[in-house]
Structure formats: C-alpha cells, structure tokens
mmCIF file of C-alpha atoms in Angstrom:
data_model
loop_
_atom_site.group_PDB
_atom_site.id
_atom_site.type_symbol
_atom_site.label_atom_id
_atom_site.label_comp_id
_atom_site.label_asym_id
_atom_site.label_seq_id
_atom_site.Cartn_x
_atom_site.Cartn_y
_atom_site.Cartn_z
ATOM 1 C CA MET A 1 23.212 -194.986 -94.199
ATOM 2 C CA SER A 2 23.661 -196.342 -90.681
ATOM 3 C CA ASN A 3 21.590 -196.678 -87.538
ATOM 4 C CA ARG A 4 18.621 -198.165 -89.325
ATOM 5 C CA SER A 5 15.616 -199.168 -87.195
ATOM 6 C CA GLU A 6 12.091 -200.318 -87.809
ATOM 7 C CA GLY A 7 10.734 -196.926 -86.751
ATOM 8 C CA PRO A 8 11.300 -193.852 -84.710
ATOM 9 C CA PRO A 9 10.893 -194.437 -81.000
ATOM 10 C CA PHE A 10 7.858 -192.220 -80.442
ATOM 11 C CA ILE A 11 5.239 -193.997 -82.506
ATOM 12 C CA PRO A 12 3.048 -196.259 -80.305
ATOM 13 C CA TYR A 13 2.604 -199.207 -82.716
ATOM 14 C CA ALA A 14 0.635 -201.361 -80.248
ATOM 15 C CA ASP A 15 -2.675 -200.049 -79.078
ATOM 16 C CA GLY A 16 -3.883 -203.109 -77.198
ATOM 17 C CA HIS A 17 -6.808 -203.796 -79.475
ATOM 18 C CA GLU A 18 -5.735 -206.631 -81.792
ATOM 19 C CA ALA A 19 -8.804 -206.598 -84.046
ATOM 20 C CA PHE A 20 -8.115 -202.942 -84.857
ATOM 21 C CA ALA A 21 -4.452 -203.612 -85.633
ATOM 22 C CA LEU A 22 -5.443 -204.339 -89.249
ATOM 23 C CA ARG A 23 -6.838 -200.771 -89.366
ATOM 24 C CA PHE A 24 -4.148 -199.066 -87.276
ATOM 25 C CA ALA A 25 -3.782 -195.346 -87.780
ATOM 26 C CA HIS A 26 -1.995 -192.707 -85.677
ATOM 27 C CA VAL A 27 -1.366 -189.029 -86.018
ATOM 28 C CA GLU A 28 0.749 -186.736 -83.860
ATOM 29 C CA ARG A 29 2.623 -183.482 -83.986
ATOM 30 C CA LEU A 30 6.092 -184.370 -85.229
ATOM 31 C CA SER A 31 7.325 -180.870 -84.338
ATOM 32 C CA THR A 32 6.717 -181.219 -80.612
ATOM 33 C CA ARG A 33 8.631 -184.518 -80.460
ATOM 34 C CA ILE A 34 11.522 -183.844 -82.813
ATOM 35 C CA ARG A 35 12.991 -181.084 -80.609
ATOM 36 C CA LYS A 36 14.693 -183.682 -78.363
ATOM 37 C CA TYR A 37 16.543 -184.971 -81.497
ATOM 38 C CA ASN A 38 17.736 -181.425 -82.396
ATOM 39 C CA TRP A 39 14.999 -181.180 -85.053
ATOM 40 C CA GLU A 40 16.367 -184.258 -86.913
ATOM 41 C CA LEU A 41 15.282 -187.868 -87.110
ATOM 42 C CA ALA A 42 17.989 -190.434 -87.922
ATOM 43 C CA PRO A 43 17.596 -192.760 -90.919
ATOM 44 C CA HIS A 44 14.980 -195.447 -90.315
ATOM 45 C CA ARG A 45 12.289 -197.388 -92.112
ATOM 46 C CA HIS A 46 8.980 -199.130 -91.382
ATOM 47 C CA ARG A 47 8.074 -202.581 -92.617
ATOM 48 C CA ASP A 48 4.263 -202.480 -92.787
ATOM 49 C CA LEU A 49 3.464 -198.818 -92.158
ATOM 50 C CA TYR A 50 2.652 -196.052 -94.641
ATOM 51 C CA GLN A 51 3.243 -192.474 -93.589
ATOM 52 C CA LEU A 52 2.072 -189.064 -94.842
ATOM 53 C CA LEU A 53 3.693 -186.059 -93.230
ATOM 54 C CA TYR A 54 1.838 -182.710 -93.410
ATOM 55 C CA VAL A 55 4.171 -179.788 -92.937
ATOM 56 C CA ALA A 56 1.949 -176.833 -91.964
ATOM 57 C CA ASP A 57 4.596 -174.260 -91.167
ATOM 58 C CA GLY A 58 8.344 -174.022 -91.609
ATOM 59 C CA ALA A 59 10.772 -175.843 -93.842
ATOM 60 C CA GLY A 60 13.138 -178.768 -93.869
ATOM 61 C CA GLU A 61 14.518 -181.677 -95.868
ATOM 62 C CA VAL A 62 13.666 -185.355 -96.241
ATOM 63 C CA ALA A 63 16.175 -187.922 -97.549
ATOM 64 C CA PHE A 64 14.974 -191.157 -99.149
ATOM 65 C CA ASP A 65 17.907 -193.562 -99.313
ATOM 66 C CA LEU A 66 20.357 -191.403 -101.339
ATOM 67 C CA GLN A 67 17.857 -188.859 -102.619
ATOM 68 C CA SER A 68 17.253 -185.614 -100.695
ATOM 69 C CA LEU A 69 14.229 -183.323 -101.271
ATOM 70 C CA GLU A 70 13.509 -179.888 -99.932
ATOM 71 C CA ILE A 71 10.242 -179.317 -97.978
ATOM 72 C CA ARG A 72 8.576 -175.888 -97.804
ATOM 73 C CA ALA A 73 5.253 -175.518 -96.045
ATOM 74 C CA PRO A 74 2.543 -176.183 -96.752
ATOM 75 C CA ALA A 75 3.385 -179.591 -98.194
ATOM 76 C CA LEU A 76 2.681 -183.342 -97.935
ATOM 77 C CA VAL A 77 5.491 -185.859 -97.814
ATOM 78 C CA LEU A 78 4.934 -189.427 -98.998
ATOM 79 C CA VAL A 79 6.785 -192.150 -97.123
ATOM 80 C CA PRO A 80 5.914 -195.664 -98.317
ATOM 81 C CA PRO A 81 6.840 -198.841 -96.313
ATOM 82 C CA LEU A 82 10.464 -200.160 -96.377
ATOM 83 C CA VAL A 83 12.014 -196.907 -97.707
ATOM 84 C CA VAL A 84 14.864 -195.701 -95.509
ATOM 85 C CA HIS A 85 14.198 -191.990 -94.761
ATOM 86 C CA LYS A 86 15.278 -189.245 -92.435
ATOM 87 C CA PHE A 87 13.957 -185.787 -91.627
ATOM 88 C CA ALA A 88 15.635 -182.450 -90.702
ATOM 89 C CA PHE A 89 13.577 -179.331 -89.989
ATOM 90 C CA LEU A 90 14.166 -175.719 -89.133
ATOM 91 C CA ALA A 91 13.434 -174.985 -85.500
ATOM 92 C CA ARG A 92 9.791 -174.195 -84.653
ATOM 93 C CA SER A 93 8.444 -175.898 -87.813
ATOM 94 C CA ARG A 94 4.985 -177.338 -87.371
ATOM 95 C CA ALA A 95 4.255 -180.781 -88.843
ATOM 96 C CA PHE A 96 1.827 -183.685 -88.349
ATOM 97 C CA LEU A 97 2.859 -187.262 -88.942
ATOM 98 C CA LEU A 98 0.100 -189.630 -90.081
ATOM 99 C CA THR A 99 0.954 -193.347 -89.835
ATOM 100 C CA VAL A 100 -1.351 -195.947 -91.338
ATOM 101 C CA ALA A 101 -1.052 -199.741 -91.358
ATOM 102 C CA GLU A 102 -0.462 -200.877 -94.924
ATOM 103 C CA SER A 103 -3.507 -203.081 -94.676
ATOM 104 C CA TYR A 104 -5.713 -200.092 -93.760
ATOM 105 C CA PHE A 105 -4.044 -198.006 -96.447
ATOM 106 C CA THR A 106 -5.031 -200.665 -98.980
ATOM 107 C CA GLU A 107 -8.643 -200.601 -97.850
ATOM 108 C CA LEU A 108 -8.813 -196.821 -98.063
ATOM 109 C CA ILE A 109 -7.274 -196.716 -101.505
ATOM 110 C CA ALA A 110 -9.961 -199.024 -102.813
ATOM 111 C CA LEU A 111 -12.587 -196.670 -101.556
ATOM 112 C CA LEU A 112 -11.073 -193.810 -103.589
ATOM 113 C CA ASP A 113 -11.790 -195.771 -106.801
ATOM 114 C CA ARG A 114 -8.872 -194.158 -108.646
ATOM 115 C CA ALA A 115 -6.889 -195.959 -111.285
ATOM 116 C CA ASN A 116 -3.543 -197.346 -109.896
ATOM 117 C CA ALA A 117 -3.926 -195.234 -106.804
ATOM 118 C CA ALA A 118 -1.988 -197.646 -104.623
ATOM 119 C CA GLY A 119 0.907 -197.764 -107.023
ATOM 120 C CA ARG A 120 1.077 -194.049 -107.412
ATOM 121 C CA LEU A 121 0.922 -193.404 -103.673
ATOM 122 C CA ARG A 122 3.651 -195.956 -102.993
ATOM 123 C CA ARG A 123 6.177 -193.465 -104.351
ATOM 124 C CA THR A 124 8.380 -191.164 -102.352
ATOM 125 C CA GLY A 125 7.936 -187.500 -102.870
ATOM 126 C CA VAL A 126 7.140 -184.048 -101.653
ATOM 127 C CA ILE A 127 3.837 -182.516 -102.838
ATOM 128 C CA ALA A 128 3.476 -178.738 -102.549
ATOM 129 C CA LEU A 129 0.136 -177.289 -101.433
ATOM 130 C CA ALA A 130 -0.682 -173.757 -102.527
ATOM 131 C CA PRO A 131 -1.063 -171.651 -99.332
ATOM 132 C CA GLY A 132 -4.726 -170.848 -98.695
ATOM 133 C CA SER A 133 -5.935 -173.094 -101.512
ATOM 134 C CA ALA A 134 -8.923 -175.371 -101.067
ATOM 135 C CA PRO A 135 -6.708 -178.505 -100.974
ATOM 136 C CA GLN A 136 -4.435 -177.018 -98.360
ATOM 137 C CA GLN A 137 -7.393 -175.998 -96.189
ATOM 138 C CA GLN A 138 -9.011 -179.422 -96.576
ATOM 139 C CA VAL A 139 -5.733 -181.172 -95.580
ATOM 140 C CA ASP A 140 -5.186 -178.847 -92.621
ATOM 141 C CA LEU A 141 -8.760 -179.529 -91.336
ATOM 142 C CA ALA A 142 -8.395 -183.265 -91.936
ATOM 143 C CA TYR A 143 -5.235 -183.473 -89.843
ATOM 144 C CA ARG A 144 -6.769 -181.460 -87.064
ATOM 145 C CA VAL A 145 -9.812 -183.778 -87.001
ATOM 146 C CA LEU A 146 -7.539 -186.831 -86.971
ATOM 147 C CA GLU A 147 -5.577 -185.385 -84.117
ATOM 148 C CA GLU A 148 -8.746 -184.767 -82.103
ATOM 149 C CA GLN A 149 -10.045 -188.266 -82.882
ATOM 150 C CA MET A 150 -6.851 -189.828 -81.579
ATOM 151 C CA SER A 151 -8.076 -189.152 -78.018
ATOM 152 C CA SER A 152 -11.136 -191.401 -78.578
ATOM 153 C CA ASP A 153 -11.215 -195.145 -78.218
ATOM 154 C CA VAL A 154 -10.151 -196.850 -81.429
ATOM 155 C CA ARG A 155 -13.399 -198.814 -81.544
ATOM 156 C CA ARG A 156 -15.442 -195.579 -81.485
ATOM 157 C CA ARG A 157 -13.726 -193.916 -84.403
ATOM 158 C CA GLY A 158 -16.299 -193.730 -87.064
ATOM 159 C CA PRO A 159 -16.858 -192.313 -90.567
ATOM 160 C CA LEU A 160 -15.305 -188.935 -89.587
ATOM 161 C CA PHE A 161 -11.958 -190.564 -88.941
ATOM 162 C CA SER A 162 -11.901 -192.657 -92.113
ATOM 163 C CA GLY A 163 -13.312 -189.709 -94.090
ATOM 164 C CA SER A 164 -10.440 -187.502 -92.933
ATOM 165 C CA LEU A 165 -7.911 -190.166 -93.931
ATOM 166 C CA LEU A 166 -9.533 -190.328 -97.389
ATOM 167 C CA THR A 167 -9.343 -186.531 -97.669
ATOM 168 C CA VAL A 168 -5.602 -186.653 -97.058
ATOM 169 C CA LEU A 169 -5.016 -189.492 -99.511
ATOM 170 C CA GLY A 170 -7.216 -187.833 -102.112
ATOM 171 C CA ALA A 171 -5.278 -184.562 -101.775
ATOM 172 C CA ALA A 172 -2.031 -186.508 -102.243
ATOM 173 C CA LEU A 173 -3.377 -188.096 -105.437
ATOM 174 C CA GLU A 174 -4.490 -184.726 -106.756
ATOM 175 C CA GLY A 175 -1.025 -183.352 -106.064
ATOM 176 C CA LEU A 176 0.542 -186.265 -107.922
ATOM 177 C CA ASP A 177 -1.767 -185.577 -110.872
ATOM 178 C CA ARG A 178 -0.644 -181.955 -110.864
ATOM 179 C CA ASP A 179 3.068 -182.178 -110.049
ATOM 180 C CA GLY A 180 4.098 -185.802 -109.887
ATOM 181 C CA ALA A 181 6.459 -187.071 -107.251
ATOM 182 C CA ALA A 182 9.914 -188.417 -107.355
ATOM 183 C CA PRO A 183 9.991 -192.266 -107.627
ATOM 184 C CA ILE A 184 12.367 -194.241 -105.481
ATOM 185 C CA GLY A 185 15.683 -194.141 -107.250
ATOM 186 C CA SER A 186 16.821 -197.693 -107.624
ATOM 187 C CA ARG A 187 15.436 -200.112 -110.145
ATOM 188 C CA THR A 188 15.375 -202.727 -107.458
ATOM 189 C CA HIS A 189 12.829 -200.682 -105.446
ATOM 190 C CA GLN A 190 10.806 -200.055 -108.550
ATOM 191 C CA LEU A 191 10.681 -203.748 -109.454
ATOM 192 C CA TYR A 192 9.703 -204.605 -105.936
ATOM 193 C CA GLU A 193 6.829 -202.064 -105.874
ATOM 194 C CA ARG A 194 5.556 -203.370 -109.256
ATOM 195 C CA PHE A 195 5.649 -206.874 -107.779
ATOM 196 C CA ARG A 196 3.692 -205.674 -104.689
ATOM 197 C CA GLN A 197 1.033 -204.127 -106.907
ATOM 198 C CA LEU A 198 0.716 -207.379 -108.898
ATOM 199 C CA VAL A 199 0.320 -209.326 -105.665
ATOM 200 C CA GLU A 200 -2.427 -206.923 -104.697
ATOM 201 C CA ASP A 201 -4.192 -207.619 -107.980
ATOM 202 C CA HIS A 202 -3.697 -211.391 -108.147
ATOM 203 C CA TYR A 203 -3.126 -212.854 -104.602
ATOM 204 C CA ALA A 204 -6.445 -214.630 -104.595
ATOM 205 C CA GLU A 205 -5.569 -216.403 -107.882
ATOM 206 C CA ARG A 206 -2.654 -218.132 -106.111
ATOM 207 C CA TRP A 207 -0.058 -217.240 -108.833
ATOM 208 C CA PRO A 208 3.315 -218.956 -108.397
ATOM 209 C CA VAL A 209 6.379 -216.767 -108.204
ATOM 210 C CA ALA A 210 7.228 -217.746 -111.800
ATOM 211 C CA ALA A 211 4.002 -216.192 -113.029
ATOM 212 C CA TYR A 212 4.775 -212.926 -111.288
ATOM 213 C CA ALA A 213 8.286 -212.846 -112.789
ATOM 214 C CA GLU A 214 6.873 -213.457 -116.234
ATOM 215 C CA ALA A 215 4.261 -210.697 -115.847
ATOM 216 C CA LEU A 216 7.004 -208.308 -114.679
ATOM 217 C CA GLY A 217 9.250 -209.198 -117.641
ATOM 218 C CA THR A 218 12.048 -210.445 -115.392
ATOM 219 C CA THR A 219 13.560 -213.633 -114.100
ATOM 220 C CA GLU A 220 12.626 -215.397 -110.884
ATOM 221 C CA ARG A 221 16.210 -214.931 -109.698
ATOM 222 C CA THR A 222 16.068 -211.186 -110.236
ATOM 223 C CA LEU A 223 12.697 -210.976 -108.494
ATOM 224 C CA HIS A 224 14.099 -212.944 -105.525
ATOM 225 C CA ARG A 225 17.031 -210.556 -105.278
ATOM 226 C CA ALA A 226 14.773 -207.478 -105.328
ATOM 227 C CA SER A 227 12.454 -208.898 -102.657
ATOM 228 C CA TRP A 228 15.308 -209.889 -100.414
ATOM 229 C CA SER A 229 16.992 -206.567 -100.921
ATOM 230 C CA VAL A 230 13.973 -204.389 -100.148
ATOM 231 C CA ALA A 231 11.820 -206.504 -97.813
ATOM 232 C CA GLY A 232 14.309 -208.992 -96.371
ATOM 233 C CA VAL A 233 12.124 -211.989 -97.381
ATOM 234 C CA PRO A 234 11.570 -214.032 -100.557
ATOM 235 C CA PRO A 235 8.724 -213.165 -102.904
ATOM 236 C CA LEU A 236 6.693 -216.161 -101.869
ATOM 237 C CA LYS A 237 6.639 -214.792 -98.351
ATOM 238 C CA ILE A 238 5.235 -211.499 -99.642
ATOM 239 C CA ILE A 239 2.492 -213.440 -101.477
ATOM 240 C CA HIS A 240 1.685 -215.512 -98.412
ATOM 241 C CA ARG A 241 1.553 -212.415 -96.159
ATOM 242 C CA ARG A 242 -1.052 -210.870 -98.401
ATOM 243 C CA ILE A 243 -3.210 -213.969 -98.530
ATOM 244 C CA ALA A 244 -2.934 -214.362 -94.745
ATOM 245 C CA LEU A 245 -3.954 -210.731 -94.286
ATOM 246 C CA GLU A 246 -7.036 -211.147 -96.418
ATOM 247 C CA ALA A 247 -7.927 -214.326 -94.502
ATOM 248 C CA GLN A 248 -7.673 -212.397 -91.193
ATOM 249 C CA ARG A 249 -9.926 -209.623 -92.503
ATOM 250 C CA ARG A 250 -12.604 -212.052 -93.651
ATOM 251 C CA LEU A 251 -12.495 -213.967 -90.381
ATOM 252 C CA LEU A 252 -12.998 -210.712 -88.487
ATOM 253 C CA TYR A 253 -15.421 -208.863 -90.774
ATOM 254 C CA SER A 254 -17.542 -211.564 -92.475
ATOM 255 C CA ALA A 255 -19.830 -214.335 -91.319
ATOM 256 C CA ASP A 256 -18.342 -216.870 -93.752
ATOM 257 C CA SER A 257 -17.128 -220.151 -92.314
ATOM 258 C CA VAL A 258 -13.460 -221.011 -92.153
ATOM 259 C CA ALA A 259 -13.917 -223.436 -95.006
ATOM 260 C CA GLU A 260 -15.741 -220.827 -97.206
ATOM 261 C CA ILE A 261 -12.983 -218.317 -96.612
ATOM 262 C CA GLY A 262 -10.384 -220.878 -97.546
ATOM 263 C CA TYR A 263 -12.206 -221.764 -100.758
ATOM 264 C CA SER A 264 -12.557 -218.075 -101.681
ATOM 265 C CA LEU A 265 -8.758 -217.707 -101.350
ATOM 266 C CA GLY A 266 -7.963 -220.667 -103.609
ATOM 267 C CA PHE A 267 -7.605 -223.471 -101.068
ATOM 268 C CA ASP A 268 -9.401 -226.688 -102.169
ATOM 269 C CA ASP A 269 -8.840 -228.378 -98.810
ATOM 270 C CA PRO A 270 -9.917 -226.701 -95.525
ATOM 271 C CA ALA A 271 -7.144 -228.564 -93.691
ATOM 272 C CA HIS A 272 -4.571 -227.027 -96.104
ATOM 273 C CA PHE A 273 -5.973 -223.611 -95.494
ATOM 274 C CA SER A 274 -5.852 -224.128 -91.719
ATOM 275 C CA ARG A 275 -2.168 -225.219 -91.889
ATOM 276 C CA PHE A 276 -1.282 -222.265 -94.122
ATOM 277 C CA PHE A 277 -3.022 -219.820 -91.777
ATOM 278 C CA THR A 278 -1.387 -221.269 -88.667
ATOM 279 C CA ASP A 279 2.057 -221.180 -90.276
ATOM 280 C CA ASN A 280 1.648 -217.453 -91.245
ATOM 281 C CA VAL A 281 -0.377 -216.091 -88.317
ATOM 282 C CA GLY A 282 0.670 -218.354 -85.449
ATOM 283 C CA GLU A 283 -2.736 -219.831 -84.572
ATOM 284 C CA SER A 284 -5.546 -221.589 -86.346
ATOM 285 C CA PRO A 285 -8.296 -219.693 -88.165
ATOM 286 C CA ALA A 286 -10.898 -220.847 -85.646
ATOM 287 C CA ALA A 287 -8.702 -219.767 -82.699
ATOM 288 C CA PHE A 288 -7.948 -216.406 -84.333
ATOM 289 C CA ARG A 289 -11.686 -215.642 -84.812
ATOM 290 C CA ARG A 290 -12.721 -216.960 -81.402
ATOM 291 C CA ARG A 291 -10.042 -215.039 -79.460
ATOM 292 C CA ARG A 292 -10.834 -211.722 -81.146
ATOM 293 C CA MET A 293 -14.549 -211.992 -81.564
ATOM 294 C CA GLY A 294 -15.505 -214.012 -78.532
#
C-alpha cells in the first residue's frame, strides 16, 4: 500500500489541554466528512490511537494491510494502533468514528475487569450487531451521548462520557465472545501484539528485552525485527514508553513524591528516574508536574 500517513486529516489530535492528552477521546460522524474523499479514505495508520467505528446505516469495506472485510450495518469495526487500514462506503452510509488514546483505552479496559480484554480488543475485525437488539441499541445510544459530550469542555466530561466509552468497549467484547474477529494476518503483527501485552503486564518489573523474548518463545533478534517492522522503534523503546506513560499518570493523578513514583516503577535512584523521565518526555518530572498542575 502507498500514501501512508499517521492519520486521516480530519481528526483533531491536539485539544490544547495537555493533562487530558493522556485521556484523549474524540467521536465524529465519518459519513459527513468522507464525502469529500468520494466515500473512501486512503490507507493510513495511527501510532498511539485506538479506533472503533460504528456503522449505523449503509455498507462498505475495510482493508487491514492485505486483508479486506465487508461491513454491513449495524456493525462495529476494530482498528488497533499501527495497523494500516482504509475504508470505502456506499454513498449516504452513516457511521461514527470513535478515536481513543491508547493510554486511555488501557485505563478503560482495566475497568471492564475482563480476562485478556486488551489483547482481544487489539485485533482487527468487523463485529455484526443484530438490528434492534439490546447491544445495538446500547451502542447507538452510547455513540449519540459521546457525540453530544464532544461539545463540552474536556475537563467537564464526567462519568457519562467514560461510561459510554465502556459501553462501546463492552459491546465489542461481547461481539468477540459471540463471533470472534479476524486477527491481523502476519505473524510479525501477532508477535508484536503479544509483546505489547507482556509489556502491559510487566513494565513495572523492569524486565530486560531478553526476558520478554524468552517469555514469548522467540529470540531477541526476532523480537527486534517485529518491533521495528510494526512500530518503527526497538522493543526497549516500547518498554520505556510504557514506563514513562505510567510515570506521567502518577505525577498528574497522585500525590506521591517524584522519588516515591520512581521507586514504585523500579528505580532505586531518584536521579536515575529523573534522567529517564527527561530523556523520554522532554522535561524533568518536577517540571512536568508543575507546568500541568500549577
């Protein structure tokens, strides 16, 4: 595929409120925007964004890398980060595109308290919703609530917003339980996703790359190739990004000191933690907290 980009041009990734960036979510009517592209979106991918498309009316097709799947409304389409995808719809189809920061997605999945929910939802697929069924009505209402909430200030979005997001993710999980969803085709993608799930489970234990490779039953060289192929960075960078993300969350949403946060993430020396954070975030932990909370 050609013409890859980090995302379609109509998603406003920056909302001007940096503290909320960790919990970024956006929903809009794909059908009203896609007309200018002749009801098609060219191949593209997103690095740190998870998407769930709800097709309320109409039909179309989604292509994931080399795999094409038919969409018939009502349906949910799973689009995990880093997967090249494109859409094509029949004219006058009605669809809503939900975009969630992967960090926020991870928080929401934990609230669902479902076994391996993150791994299961990080699969590509199309989930059919029975017309008029309770799940379809719940999803339809959730997307309408999310669309209405988008007009409010991000800092004022409360339980109703997060609850609607959880409704959508829960419906997707129920659909996977019922029908399953097509996994990403290549073994490289599958290995990378297994690695990402292990990082989610063990990042605070500061495993070295060799430990992840051993747990995955592969070699460090193969894991490096998979990470570079899918994410464009080595596996150690993926691990460091996850640790840095957790550090940012704790700096923003806890009263723990910088040293306490560093110790909780496996750093014996506060100075080492501060250097690590600065290298990965671009400013010191103290400056990060002061600039966003002050």
